[in-house]
Amino acid sequence: MGENGEDGCAREATWIKTTAQLTEHESRSTVARRCRSGRYVQVLRGVYADAEPRGIDRCRAVSLWRADATFSHATAAWLWGLIDEPERVHVTVPRSTQLQCPGWLAVTRRDLPEPGSWAFDLPVVGIARAIVESIPMLEARTAERVVDEYARSDERYEELLECCHRDAGCRGVSLARRIIERAARRTASEAERVVARELGRAGYHLEVNRAIGKFWCDLVDEWSGVVVEIDGRGPHSERSVFRNDRRRQNSLVLDGWLVLRYAADDVFDDLDEVVREIVRTVSSRRRNRRRTGAR
């Protein structure tokens, strides 16, 4: 059967063992013969399985192969539940280590600057380091989502920046720092986060969840006097919330603010148009206020 079962589908590994474990009950020649027949698979040097391992089992095989390997980069982000499983397994080993490894395994040689953690009984870098290391490997919007969701508190935000500081000069760190510094923090919904990120990409960094008087506003640009409100799919339609939103909007308008309101559905259906309208409005009012000297 080789690597496939009778139905033609890839078999899943049911065990992963080292040479030492296998040779407790069978000879090395038996192990070699069973590898040639396809009954065993040599995953890595000195590590075997009854089928090519996938997912977490592949990581366990790597740990059996190298006890000094720490899962890092995109694999660490996956083990922490931040992203989908990457195609390759990423590990970091001490700088002095010399290795030959298969194409599915990416090895970084460096001495990690801080102790690691554990996830699924596997040695892994901490969450902040996993995020910083994986950012260059992710699509921009995925990287931004991961950063925004993690960096909601000041402590976590500073943790990410400190990791960038420690790794200054390493590949991809400048990009990671830019994305982290522009984090859309403290947004109350995914729609608000997406709008804040897209505005930042366009060079317009509005304040998030800013208090104006007794009211909290989703996005605020004080220079232009613009407030952006994103109405959710459900709560904003409730009568009490609807009335409070209108009172807040009237108060802001009477104080000289321009309020732009968008439904969350509009954000997800036509994000580009929503952002263009906000940028046009903010830009125009900034120019007008600059001419008149108003702030």
PDB file of C-alpha atoms in Angstrom:
ATOM      1  CA  MET A   1       0.000   0.000   0.000  1.00  0.00           C
ATOM      2  CA  GLY A   2       2.927   2.376   0.579  1.00  0.00           C
ATOM      3  CA  GLU A   3       1.822   5.760   1.867  1.00  0.00           C
ATOM      4  CA  ASN A   4      -1.790   5.339   0.779  1.00  0.00           C
ATOM      5  CA  GLY A   5      -4.522   3.197   2.220  1.00  0.00           C
ATOM      6  CA  GLU A   6      -6.732   0.831   0.258  1.00  0.00           C
ATOM      7  CA  ASP A   7      -9.088   3.662  -0.671  1.00  0.00           C
ATOM      8  CA  GLY A   8      -6.230   5.699  -2.156  1.00  0.00           C
ATOM      9  CA  CYS A   9      -6.320   8.318   0.601  1.00  0.00           C
ATOM     10  CA  ALA A  10      -3.182   9.223   2.521  1.00  0.00           C
ATOM     11  CA  ARG A  11      -2.889   7.280   5.756  1.00  0.00           C
ATOM     12  CA  GLU A  12      -2.450   9.125   9.026  1.00  0.00           C
ATOM     13  CA  ALA A  13       0.472   8.289  11.252  1.00  0.00           C
ATOM     14  CA  THR A  14      -0.595   6.378  14.363  1.00  0.00           C
ATOM     15  CA  TRP A  15       2.850   6.399  15.971  1.00  0.00           C
ATOM     16  CA  ILE A  16       6.148   8.269  15.776  1.00  0.00           C
ATOM     17  CA  LYS A  17       9.259   6.695  17.289  1.00  0.00           C
ATOM     18  CA  THR A  18      13.000   7.123  17.415  1.00  0.00           C
ATOM     19  CA  THR A  19      15.517   4.494  16.355  1.00  0.00           C
ATOM     20  CA  ALA A  20      16.200   3.753  20.015  1.00  0.00           C
ATOM     21  CA  GLN A  21      12.506   3.116  20.690  1.00  0.00           C
ATOM     22  CA  LEU A  22      12.070   0.841  17.676  1.00  0.00           C
ATOM     23  CA  THR A  23      15.211  -1.199  18.304  1.00  0.00           C
ATOM     24  CA  GLU A  24      14.022  -2.105  21.782  1.00  0.00           C
ATOM     25  CA  HIS A  25      11.839  -4.728  20.055  1.00  0.00           C
ATOM     26  CA  GLU A  26      13.321  -5.209  16.571  1.00  0.00           C
ATOM     27  CA  SER A  27      16.692  -5.081  14.874  1.00  0.00           C
ATOM     28  CA  ARG A  28      18.038  -2.205  12.809  1.00  0.00           C
ATOM     29  CA  SER A  29      17.923  -4.431   9.735  1.00  0.00           C
ATOM     30  CA  THR A  30      14.209  -5.049  10.329  1.00  0.00           C
ATOM     31  CA  VAL A  31      13.605  -1.312  10.602  1.00  0.00           C
ATOM     32  CA  ALA A  32      15.505  -0.728   7.347  1.00  0.00           C
ATOM     33  CA  ARG A  33      13.590  -3.515   5.568  1.00  0.00           C
ATOM     34  CA  ARG A  34      10.227  -2.136   6.683  1.00  0.00           C
ATOM     35  CA  CYS A  35      11.215   1.330   5.478  1.00  0.00           C
ATOM     36  CA  ARG A  36      12.057  -0.115   2.054  1.00  0.00           C
ATOM     37  CA  SER A  37       8.710  -1.915   1.895  1.00  0.00           C
ATOM     38  CA  GLY A  38       6.789   1.225   2.829  1.00  0.00           C
ATOM     39  CA  ARG A  39       5.561  -0.165   6.123  1.00  0.00           C
ATOM     40  CA  TYR A  40       7.662   2.419   7.953  1.00  0.00           C
ATOM     41  CA  VAL A  41       8.498   5.970   6.892  1.00  0.00           C
ATOM     42  CA  GLN A  42      11.741   7.655   7.886  1.00  0.00           C
ATOM     43  CA  VAL A  43      10.510  11.144   8.745  1.00  0.00           C
ATOM     44  CA  LEU A  44      13.854  12.577   9.822  1.00  0.00           C
ATOM     45  CA  ARG A  45      17.196  11.071  10.661  1.00  0.00           C
ATOM     46  CA  GLY A  46      16.559   8.634  13.506  1.00  0.00           C
ATOM     47  CA  VAL A  47      12.790   9.288  13.551  1.00  0.00           C
ATOM     48  CA  TYR A  48      10.215   6.945  12.028  1.00  0.00           C
ATOM     49  CA  ALA A  49       6.444   6.621  11.674  1.00  0.00           C
ATOM     50  CA  ASP A  50       3.953   4.217  10.126  1.00  0.00           C
ATOM     51  CA  ALA A  51       2.873   6.933   7.651  1.00  0.00           C
ATOM     52  CA  GLU A  52       4.039  10.399   6.660  1.00  0.00           C
ATOM     53  CA  PRO A  53       2.990  12.593   9.601  1.00  0.00           C
ATOM     54  CA  ARG A  54       1.011  15.780   9.117  1.00  0.00           C
ATOM     55  CA  GLY A  55       0.107  18.755  11.280  1.00  0.00           C
ATOM     56  CA  ILE A  56       0.902  18.449  14.957  1.00  0.00           C
ATOM     57  CA  ASP A  57       2.383  14.960  14.448  1.00  0.00           C
ATOM     58  CA  ARG A  58       4.997  16.403  12.116  1.00  0.00           C
ATOM     59  CA  CYS A  59       5.950  18.847  14.877  1.00  0.00           C
ATOM     60  CA  ARG A  60       6.234  15.989  17.358  1.00  0.00           C
ATOM     61  CA  ALA A  61       8.576  14.215  14.955  1.00  0.00           C
ATOM     62  CA  VAL A  62      10.779  17.311  14.805  1.00  0.00           C
ATOM     63  CA  SER A  63      10.912  17.452  18.607  1.00  0.00           C
ATOM     64  CA  LEU A  64      12.042  13.823  18.735  1.00  0.00           C
ATOM     65  CA  TRP A  65      14.695  14.621  16.145  1.00  0.00           C
ATOM     66  CA  ARG A  66      16.074  17.745  17.843  1.00  0.00           C
ATOM     67  CA  ALA A  67      15.432  18.290  21.533  1.00  0.00           C
ATOM     68  CA  ASP A  68      17.045  21.738  21.217  1.00  0.00           C
ATOM     69  CA  ALA A  69      14.601  22.924  18.518  1.00  0.00           C
ATOM     70  CA  THR A  70      12.016  25.553  19.460  1.00  0.00           C
ATOM     71  CA  PHE A  71       9.001  26.033  17.205  1.00  0.00           C
ATOM     72  CA  SER A  72       8.977  29.581  15.905  1.00  0.00           C
ATOM     73  CA  HIS A  73       7.775  31.949  13.185  1.00  0.00           C
ATOM     74  CA  ALA A  74       4.529  30.913  11.443  1.00  0.00           C
ATOM     75  CA  THR A  75       4.471  27.475  13.089  1.00  0.00           C
ATOM     76  CA  ALA A  76       4.519  29.081  16.525  1.00  0.00           C
ATOM     77  CA  ALA A  77       1.724  31.451  15.492  1.00  0.00           C
ATOM     78  CA  TRP A  78      -0.287  28.415  14.358  1.00  0.00           C
ATOM     79  CA  LEU A  79       0.380  26.499  17.582  1.00  0.00           C
ATOM     80  CA  TRP A  80      -0.855  29.545  19.523  1.00  0.00           C
ATOM     81  CA  GLY A  81      -4.069  29.491  17.460  1.00  0.00           C
ATOM     82  CA  LEU A  82      -3.424  32.788  15.660  1.00  0.00           C
ATOM     83  CA  ILE A  83      -3.301  31.607  12.030  1.00  0.00           C
ATOM     84  CA  ASP A  84      -4.005  28.575   9.855  1.00  0.00           C
ATOM     85  CA  GLU A  85      -1.380  25.857   9.615  1.00  0.00           C
ATOM     86  CA  PRO A  86       1.550  26.969   7.411  1.00  0.00           C
ATOM     87  CA  GLU A  87       2.937  24.755   4.664  1.00  0.00           C
ATOM     88  CA  ARG A  88       6.355  24.415   6.307  1.00  0.00           C
ATOM     89  CA  VAL A  89       7.359  23.695   9.877  1.00  0.00           C
ATOM     90  CA  HIS A  90       9.532  26.478  11.303  1.00  0.00           C
ATOM     91  CA  VAL A  91      11.967  25.928  14.160  1.00  0.00           C
ATOM     92  CA  THR A  92      14.820  27.857  15.729  1.00  0.00           C
ATOM     93  CA  VAL A  93      17.938  26.029  16.923  1.00  0.00           C
ATOM     94  CA  PRO A  94      21.103  27.290  18.653  1.00  0.00           C
ATOM     95  CA  ARG A  95      23.403  29.273  16.377  1.00  0.00           C
ATOM     96  CA  SER A  96      26.198  26.691  16.596  1.00  0.00           C
ATOM     97  CA  THR A  97      23.980  23.910  15.224  1.00  0.00           C
ATOM     98  CA  GLN A  98      24.643  22.495  11.748  1.00  0.00           C
ATOM     99  CA  LEU A  99      21.734  20.600  10.189  1.00  0.00           C
ATOM    100  CA  GLN A 100      20.533  19.017   6.987  1.00  0.00           C
ATOM    101  CA  CYS A 101      16.759  18.849   6.783  1.00  0.00           C
ATOM    102  CA  PRO A 102      13.948  18.171   4.279  1.00  0.00           C
ATOM    103  CA  GLY A 103      12.232  20.925   2.311  1.00  0.00           C
ATOM    104  CA  TRP A 104       9.149  20.976   4.537  1.00  0.00           C
ATOM    105  CA  LEU A 105      11.271  22.022   7.527  1.00  0.00           C
ATOM    106  CA  ALA A 106      12.623  25.590   7.803  1.00  0.00           C
ATOM    107  CA  VAL A 107      15.416  26.047  10.330  1.00  0.00           C
ATOM    108  CA  THR A 108      16.622  29.362  11.757  1.00  0.00           C
ATOM    109  CA  ARG A 109      19.965  29.298  13.536  1.00  0.00           C
ATOM    110  CA  ARG A 110      20.101  31.819  16.359  1.00  0.00           C
ATOM    111  CA  ASP A 111      20.213  31.990  20.129  1.00  0.00           C
ATOM    112  CA  LEU A 112      16.791  33.099  21.325  1.00  0.00           C
ATOM    113  CA  PRO A 113      16.964  36.159  23.600  1.00  0.00           C
ATOM    114  CA  GLU A 114      14.310  34.984  26.077  1.00  0.00           C
ATOM    115  CA  PRO A 115      12.928  31.717  27.468  1.00  0.00           C
ATOM    116  CA  GLY A 116      10.275  29.993  25.392  1.00  0.00           C
ATOM    117  CA  SER A 117       6.916  28.532  26.331  1.00  0.00           C
ATOM    118  CA  TRP A 118       4.987  25.331  25.707  1.00  0.00           C
ATOM    119  CA  ALA A 119       1.959  24.615  23.533  1.00  0.00           C
ATOM    120  CA  PHE A 120       0.566  21.111  22.962  1.00  0.00           C
ATOM    121  CA  ASP A 121       3.557  19.852  24.985  1.00  0.00           C
ATOM    122  CA  LEU A 122       5.890  21.307  22.358  1.00  0.00           C
ATOM    123  CA  PRO A 123       8.592  23.939  22.982  1.00  0.00           C
ATOM    124  CA  VAL A 124       7.518  27.153  21.300  1.00  0.00           C
ATOM    125  CA  VAL A 125       8.472  30.829  21.354  1.00  0.00           C
ATOM    126  CA  GLY A 126       6.132  33.167  23.226  1.00  0.00           C
ATOM    127  CA  ILE A 127       3.102  34.686  21.525  1.00  0.00           C
ATOM    128  CA  ALA A 128       4.629  38.135  21.004  1.00  0.00           C
ATOM    129  CA  ARG A 129       7.737  36.691  19.365  1.00  0.00           C
ATOM    130  CA  ALA A 130       5.622  34.340  17.253  1.00  0.00           C
ATOM    131  CA  ILE A 131       3.678  37.343  15.938  1.00  0.00           C
ATOM    132  CA  VAL A 132       6.757  39.448  15.180  1.00  0.00           C
ATOM    133  CA  GLU A 133       8.554  36.558  13.470  1.00  0.00           C
ATOM    134  CA  SER A 134       5.552  35.482  11.388  1.00  0.00           C
ATOM    135  CA  ILE A 135       4.476  38.918  10.108  1.00  0.00           C
ATOM    136  CA  PRO A 136       6.807  38.853   7.045  1.00  0.00           C
ATOM    137  CA  MET A 137       5.405  35.426   6.096  1.00  0.00           C
ATOM    138  CA  LEU A 138       1.735  36.420   6.181  1.00  0.00           C
ATOM    139  CA  GLU A 139      -0.541  38.322   3.853  1.00  0.00           C
ATOM    140  CA  ALA A 140      -0.702  41.955   4.980  1.00  0.00           C
ATOM    141  CA  ARG A 141      -4.321  41.824   6.124  1.00  0.00           C
ATOM    142  CA  THR A 142      -3.786  38.600   8.051  1.00  0.00           C
ATOM    143  CA  ALA A 143      -0.738  40.081   9.780  1.00  0.00           C
ATOM    144  CA  GLU A 144      -2.697  43.224  10.657  1.00  0.00           C
ATOM    145  CA  ARG A 145      -5.599  41.219  12.079  1.00  0.00           C
ATOM    146  CA  VAL A 146      -3.266  39.148  14.255  1.00  0.00           C
ATOM    147  CA  VAL A 147      -1.495  42.264  15.568  1.00  0.00           C
ATOM    148  CA  ASP A 148      -4.707  44.216  16.166  1.00  0.00           C
ATOM    149  CA  GLU A 149      -6.370  41.389  18.076  1.00  0.00           C
ATOM    150  CA  TYR A 150      -3.331  40.806  20.286  1.00  0.00           C
ATOM    151  CA  ALA A 151      -2.313  44.421  20.933  1.00  0.00           C
ATOM    152  CA  ARG A 152      -5.545  45.648  22.518  1.00  0.00           C
ATOM    153  CA  SER A 153      -3.882  46.364  25.866  1.00  0.00           C
ATOM    154  CA  ASP A 154      -0.934  48.711  26.382  1.00  0.00           C
ATOM    155  CA  GLU A 155       1.038  45.877  27.992  1.00  0.00           C
ATOM    156  CA  ARG A 156       0.696  43.601  24.966  1.00  0.00           C
ATOM    157  CA  TYR A 157       1.396  46.436  22.553  1.00  0.00           C
ATOM    158  CA  GLU A 158       4.626  47.275  24.391  1.00  0.00           C
ATOM    159  CA  GLU A 159       5.509  43.578  24.458  1.00  0.00           C
ATOM    160  CA  LEU A 160       5.406  43.472  20.652  1.00  0.00           C
ATOM    161  CA  LEU A 161       7.516  46.618  20.344  1.00  0.00           C
ATOM    162  CA  GLU A 162      10.046  45.278  22.848  1.00  0.00           C
ATOM    163  CA  CYS A 163      10.383  42.123  20.780  1.00  0.00           C
ATOM    164  CA  CYS A 164      11.066  44.276  17.705  1.00  0.00           C
ATOM    165  CA  HIS A 165      13.671  46.217  19.684  1.00  0.00           C
ATOM    166  CA  ARG A 166      15.457  43.015  20.731  1.00  0.00           C
ATOM    167  CA  ASP A 167      15.458  41.741  17.151  1.00  0.00           C
ATOM    168  CA  ALA A 168      16.467  45.045  15.531  1.00  0.00           C
ATOM    169  CA  GLY A 169      18.424  44.328  12.374  1.00  0.00           C
ATOM    170  CA  CYS A 170      16.930  40.881  11.849  1.00  0.00           C
ATOM    171  CA  ARG A 171      15.158  40.130   8.596  1.00  0.00           C
ATOM    172  CA  GLY A 172      11.537  41.299   8.505  1.00  0.00           C
ATOM    173  CA  VAL A 173      11.617  43.225  11.785  1.00  0.00           C
ATOM    174  CA  SER A 174      11.285  46.665  10.152  1.00  0.00           C
ATOM    175  CA  LEU A 175       8.085  45.521   8.436  1.00  0.00           C
ATOM    176  CA  ALA A 176       6.796  44.015  11.672  1.00  0.00           C
ATOM    177  CA  ARG A 177       7.453  47.248  13.562  1.00  0.00           C
ATOM    178  CA  ARG A 178       5.571  49.318  10.964  1.00  0.00           C
ATOM    179  CA  ILE A 179       2.523  47.073  11.163  1.00  0.00           C
ATOM    180  CA  ILE A 180       2.619  47.026  14.964  1.00  0.00           C
ATOM    181  CA  GLU A 181       3.041  50.799  15.298  1.00  0.00           C
ATOM    182  CA  ARG A 182      -0.044  51.288  13.118  1.00  0.00           C
ATOM    183  CA  ALA A 183      -2.137  48.818  15.100  1.00  0.00           C
ATOM    184  CA  ALA A 184      -5.867  49.555  15.176  1.00  0.00           C
ATOM    185  CA  ARG A 185      -6.151  49.073  18.912  1.00  0.00           C
ATOM    186  CA  ARG A 186      -9.226  49.166  21.147  1.00  0.00           C
ATOM    187  CA  THR A 187     -11.683  48.833  18.280  1.00  0.00           C
ATOM    188  CA  ALA A 188     -15.028  47.444  19.414  1.00  0.00           C
ATOM    189  CA  SER A 189     -15.809  45.477  16.260  1.00  0.00           C
ATOM    190  CA  GLU A 190     -14.184  43.901  13.231  1.00  0.00           C
ATOM    191  CA  ALA A 191     -15.791  46.546  10.992  1.00  0.00           C
ATOM    192  CA  GLU A 192     -14.178  49.353  13.010  1.00  0.00           C
ATOM    193  CA  ARG A 193     -10.819  47.572  12.961  1.00  0.00           C
ATOM    194  CA  VAL A 194     -10.882  47.099   9.194  1.00  0.00           C
ATOM    195  CA  VAL A 195     -11.801  50.742   8.537  1.00  0.00           C
ATOM    196  CA  ALA A 196      -9.125  52.021  10.936  1.00  0.00           C
ATOM    197  CA  ARG A 197      -6.483  49.837   9.266  1.00  0.00           C
ATOM    198  CA  GLU A 198      -7.442  50.901   5.737  1.00  0.00           C
ATOM    199  CA  LEU A 199      -7.417  54.564   6.721  1.00  0.00           C
ATOM    200  CA  GLY A 200      -3.967  54.086   8.242  1.00  0.00           C
ATOM    201  CA  ARG A 201      -2.805  52.448   5.022  1.00  0.00           C
ATOM    202  CA  ALA A 202      -3.979  55.584   3.194  1.00  0.00           C
ATOM    203  CA  GLY A 203      -2.023  57.783   5.614  1.00  0.00           C
ATOM    204  CA  TYR A 204      -4.965  58.846   7.800  1.00  0.00           C
ATOM    205  CA  HIS A 205      -4.475  57.717  11.383  1.00  0.00           C
ATOM    206  CA  LEU A 206      -7.710  58.459  13.212  1.00  0.00           C
ATOM    207  CA  GLU A 207      -8.021  58.012  16.970  1.00  0.00           C
ATOM    208  CA  VAL A 208      -9.928  54.890  17.984  1.00  0.00           C
ATOM    209  CA  ASN A 209     -12.617  54.922  20.687  1.00  0.00           C
ATOM    210  CA  ARG A 210     -11.952  58.552  21.569  1.00  0.00           C
ATOM    211  CA  ALA A 211     -14.034  60.324  24.204  1.00  0.00           C
ATOM    212  CA  ILE A 212     -15.607  63.634  23.171  1.00  0.00           C
ATOM    213  CA  GLY A 213     -17.323  65.139  26.163  1.00  0.00           C
ATOM    214  CA  LYS A 214     -19.472  62.427  27.698  1.00  0.00           C
ATOM    215  CA  PHE A 215     -19.627  60.377  24.492  1.00  0.00           C
ATOM    216  CA  TRP A 216     -17.324  57.706  23.135  1.00  0.00           C
ATOM    217  CA  CYS A 217     -16.812  57.796  19.375  1.00  0.00           C
ATOM    218  CA  ASP A 218     -15.553  55.015  17.112  1.00  0.00           C
ATOM    219  CA  LEU A 219     -13.017  56.990  15.028  1.00  0.00           C
ATOM    220  CA  VAL A 220     -12.070  60.638  15.461  1.00  0.00           C
ATOM    221  CA  ASP A 221      -9.960  63.107  13.484  1.00  0.00           C
ATOM    222  CA  GLU A 222      -9.711  66.233  15.629  1.00  0.00           C
ATOM    223  CA  TRP A 223      -7.809  68.225  12.995  1.00  0.00           C
ATOM    224  CA  SER A 224     -10.692  68.041  10.524  1.00  0.00           C
ATOM    225  CA  GLY A 225     -13.451  67.801  13.116  1.00  0.00           C
ATOM    226  CA  VAL A 226     -14.711  64.494  11.688  1.00  0.00           C
ATOM    227  CA  VAL A 227     -16.230  61.625  13.662  1.00  0.00           C
ATOM    228  CA  VAL A 228     -16.771  58.236  11.999  1.00  0.00           C
ATOM    229  CA  GLU A 229     -19.359  55.891  13.492  1.00  0.00           C
ATOM    230  CA  ILE A 230     -19.731  52.256  12.406  1.00  0.00           C
ATOM    231  CA  ASP A 231     -23.148  50.806  13.227  1.00  0.00           C
ATOM    232  CA  GLY A 232     -23.165  47.077  13.958  1.00  0.00           C
ATOM    233  CA  ARG A 233     -25.552  44.598  12.411  1.00  0.00           C
ATOM    234  CA  GLY A 234     -27.696  44.219  15.498  1.00  0.00           C
ATOM    235  CA  PRO A 235     -27.335  46.469  18.567  1.00  0.00           C
ATOM    236  CA  HIS A 236     -27.661  49.793  16.765  1.00  0.00           C
ATOM    237  CA  SER A 237     -31.151  48.862  15.578  1.00  0.00           C
ATOM    238  CA  GLU A 238     -32.473  48.422  19.123  1.00  0.00           C
ATOM    239  CA  ARG A 239     -34.701  51.310  20.165  1.00  0.00           C
ATOM    240  CA  SER A 240     -32.732  52.459  23.232  1.00  0.00           C
ATOM    241  CA  VAL A 241     -29.408  52.249  21.400  1.00  0.00           C
ATOM    242  CA  PHE A 242     -30.872  53.984  18.359  1.00  0.00           C
ATOM    243  CA  ARG A 243     -32.140  56.891  20.492  1.00  0.00           C
ATOM    244  CA  ASN A 244     -28.823  57.218  22.328  1.00  0.00           C
ATOM    245  CA  ASP A 245     -26.915  57.223  19.027  1.00  0.00           C
ATOM    246  CA  ARG A 246     -29.089  60.041  17.705  1.00  0.00           C
ATOM    247  CA  ARG A 247     -28.666  62.111  20.890  1.00  0.00           C
ATOM    248  CA  ARG A 248     -24.916  61.620  20.671  1.00  0.00           C
ATOM    249  CA  GLN A 249     -24.858  62.581  16.995  1.00  0.00           C
ATOM    250  CA  ASN A 250     -26.953  65.716  17.587  1.00  0.00           C
ATOM    251  CA  SER A 251     -24.678  66.786  20.439  1.00  0.00           C
ATOM    252  CA  LEU A 252     -21.563  66.291  18.308  1.00  0.00           C
ATOM    253  CA  VAL A 253     -23.034  68.197  15.352  1.00  0.00           C
ATOM    254  CA  LEU A 254     -24.070  71.098  17.572  1.00  0.00           C
ATOM    255  CA  ASP A 255     -20.485  71.233  18.860  1.00  0.00           C
ATOM    256  CA  GLY A 256     -19.181  71.576  15.306  1.00  0.00           C
ATOM    257  CA  TRP A 257     -18.272  67.980  14.486  1.00  0.00           C
ATOM    258  CA  LEU A 258     -19.147  66.335  11.179  1.00  0.00           C
ATOM    259  CA  VAL A 259     -20.434  62.807  11.792  1.00  0.00           C
ATOM    260  CA  LEU A 260     -20.128  60.137   9.097  1.00  0.00           C
ATOM    261  CA  ARG A 261     -22.155  56.984   9.782  1.00  0.00           C
ATOM    262  CA  TYR A 262     -21.763  53.631   8.076  1.00  0.00           C
ATOM    263  CA  ALA A 263     -23.424  50.274   8.538  1.00  0.00           C
ATOM    264  CA  ALA A 264     -21.120  47.321   9.132  1.00  0.00           C
ATOM    265  CA  ASP A 265     -22.591  45.667   6.031  1.00  0.00           C
ATOM    266  CA  ASP A 266     -21.489  48.660   3.931  1.00  0.00           C
ATOM    267  CA  VAL A 267     -17.975  48.314   5.312  1.00  0.00           C
ATOM    268  CA  PHE A 268     -17.710  44.653   4.369  1.00  0.00           C
ATOM    269  CA  ASP A 269     -19.531  45.022   1.028  1.00  0.00           C
ATOM    270  CA  ASP A 270     -17.698  48.128  -0.252  1.00  0.00           C
ATOM    271  CA  LEU A 271     -14.772  48.938   2.017  1.00  0.00           C
ATOM    272  CA  ASP A 272     -12.876  50.881  -0.649  1.00  0.00           C
ATOM    273  CA  GLU A 273     -15.742  53.323  -1.218  1.00  0.00           C
ATOM    274  CA  VAL A 274     -16.274  53.842   2.520  1.00  0.00           C
ATOM    275  CA  VAL A 275     -12.581  54.625   2.997  1.00  0.00           C
ATOM    276  CA  ARG A 276     -12.464  56.908  -0.061  1.00  0.00           C
ATOM    277  CA  GLU A 277     -15.392  58.941   1.261  1.00  0.00           C
ATOM    278  CA  ILE A 278     -13.823  59.302   4.704  1.00  0.00           C
ATOM    279  CA  VAL A 279     -10.463  60.303   3.202  1.00  0.00           C
ATOM    280  CA  ARG A 280     -12.090  62.867   0.880  1.00  0.00           C
ATOM    281  CA  THR A 281     -14.072  64.377   3.735  1.00  0.00           C
ATOM    282  CA  VAL A 282     -11.196  64.497   6.209  1.00  0.00           C
ATOM    283  CA  SER A 283      -8.782  65.866   3.598  1.00  0.00           C
ATOM    284  CA  SER A 284     -11.206  68.563   2.440  1.00  0.00           C
ATOM    285  CA  ARG A 285     -12.045  69.739   5.950  1.00  0.00           C
ATOM    286  CA  ARG A 286      -8.378  69.788   6.934  1.00  0.00           C
ATOM    287  CA  ARG A 287      -7.611  72.063   3.974  1.00  0.00           C
ATOM    288  CA  ASN A 288     -10.540  74.341   4.756  1.00  0.00           C
ATOM    289  CA  ARG A 289      -9.591  74.611   8.398  1.00  0.00           C
ATOM    290  CA  ARG A 290      -5.988  75.308   7.472  1.00  0.00           C
ATOM    291  CA  ARG A 291      -7.111  78.204   5.258  1.00  0.00           C
ATOM    292  CA  THR A 292      -9.439  79.665   7.861  1.00  0.00           C
ATOM    293  CA  GLY A 293      -7.132  78.967  10.794  1.00  0.00           C
ATOM    294  CA  ALA A 294      -9.819  76.955  12.587  1.00  0.00           C
ATOM    295  CA  ARG A 295      -8.955  73.925  14.755  1.00  0.00           C
TER     296      ARG A 295
END
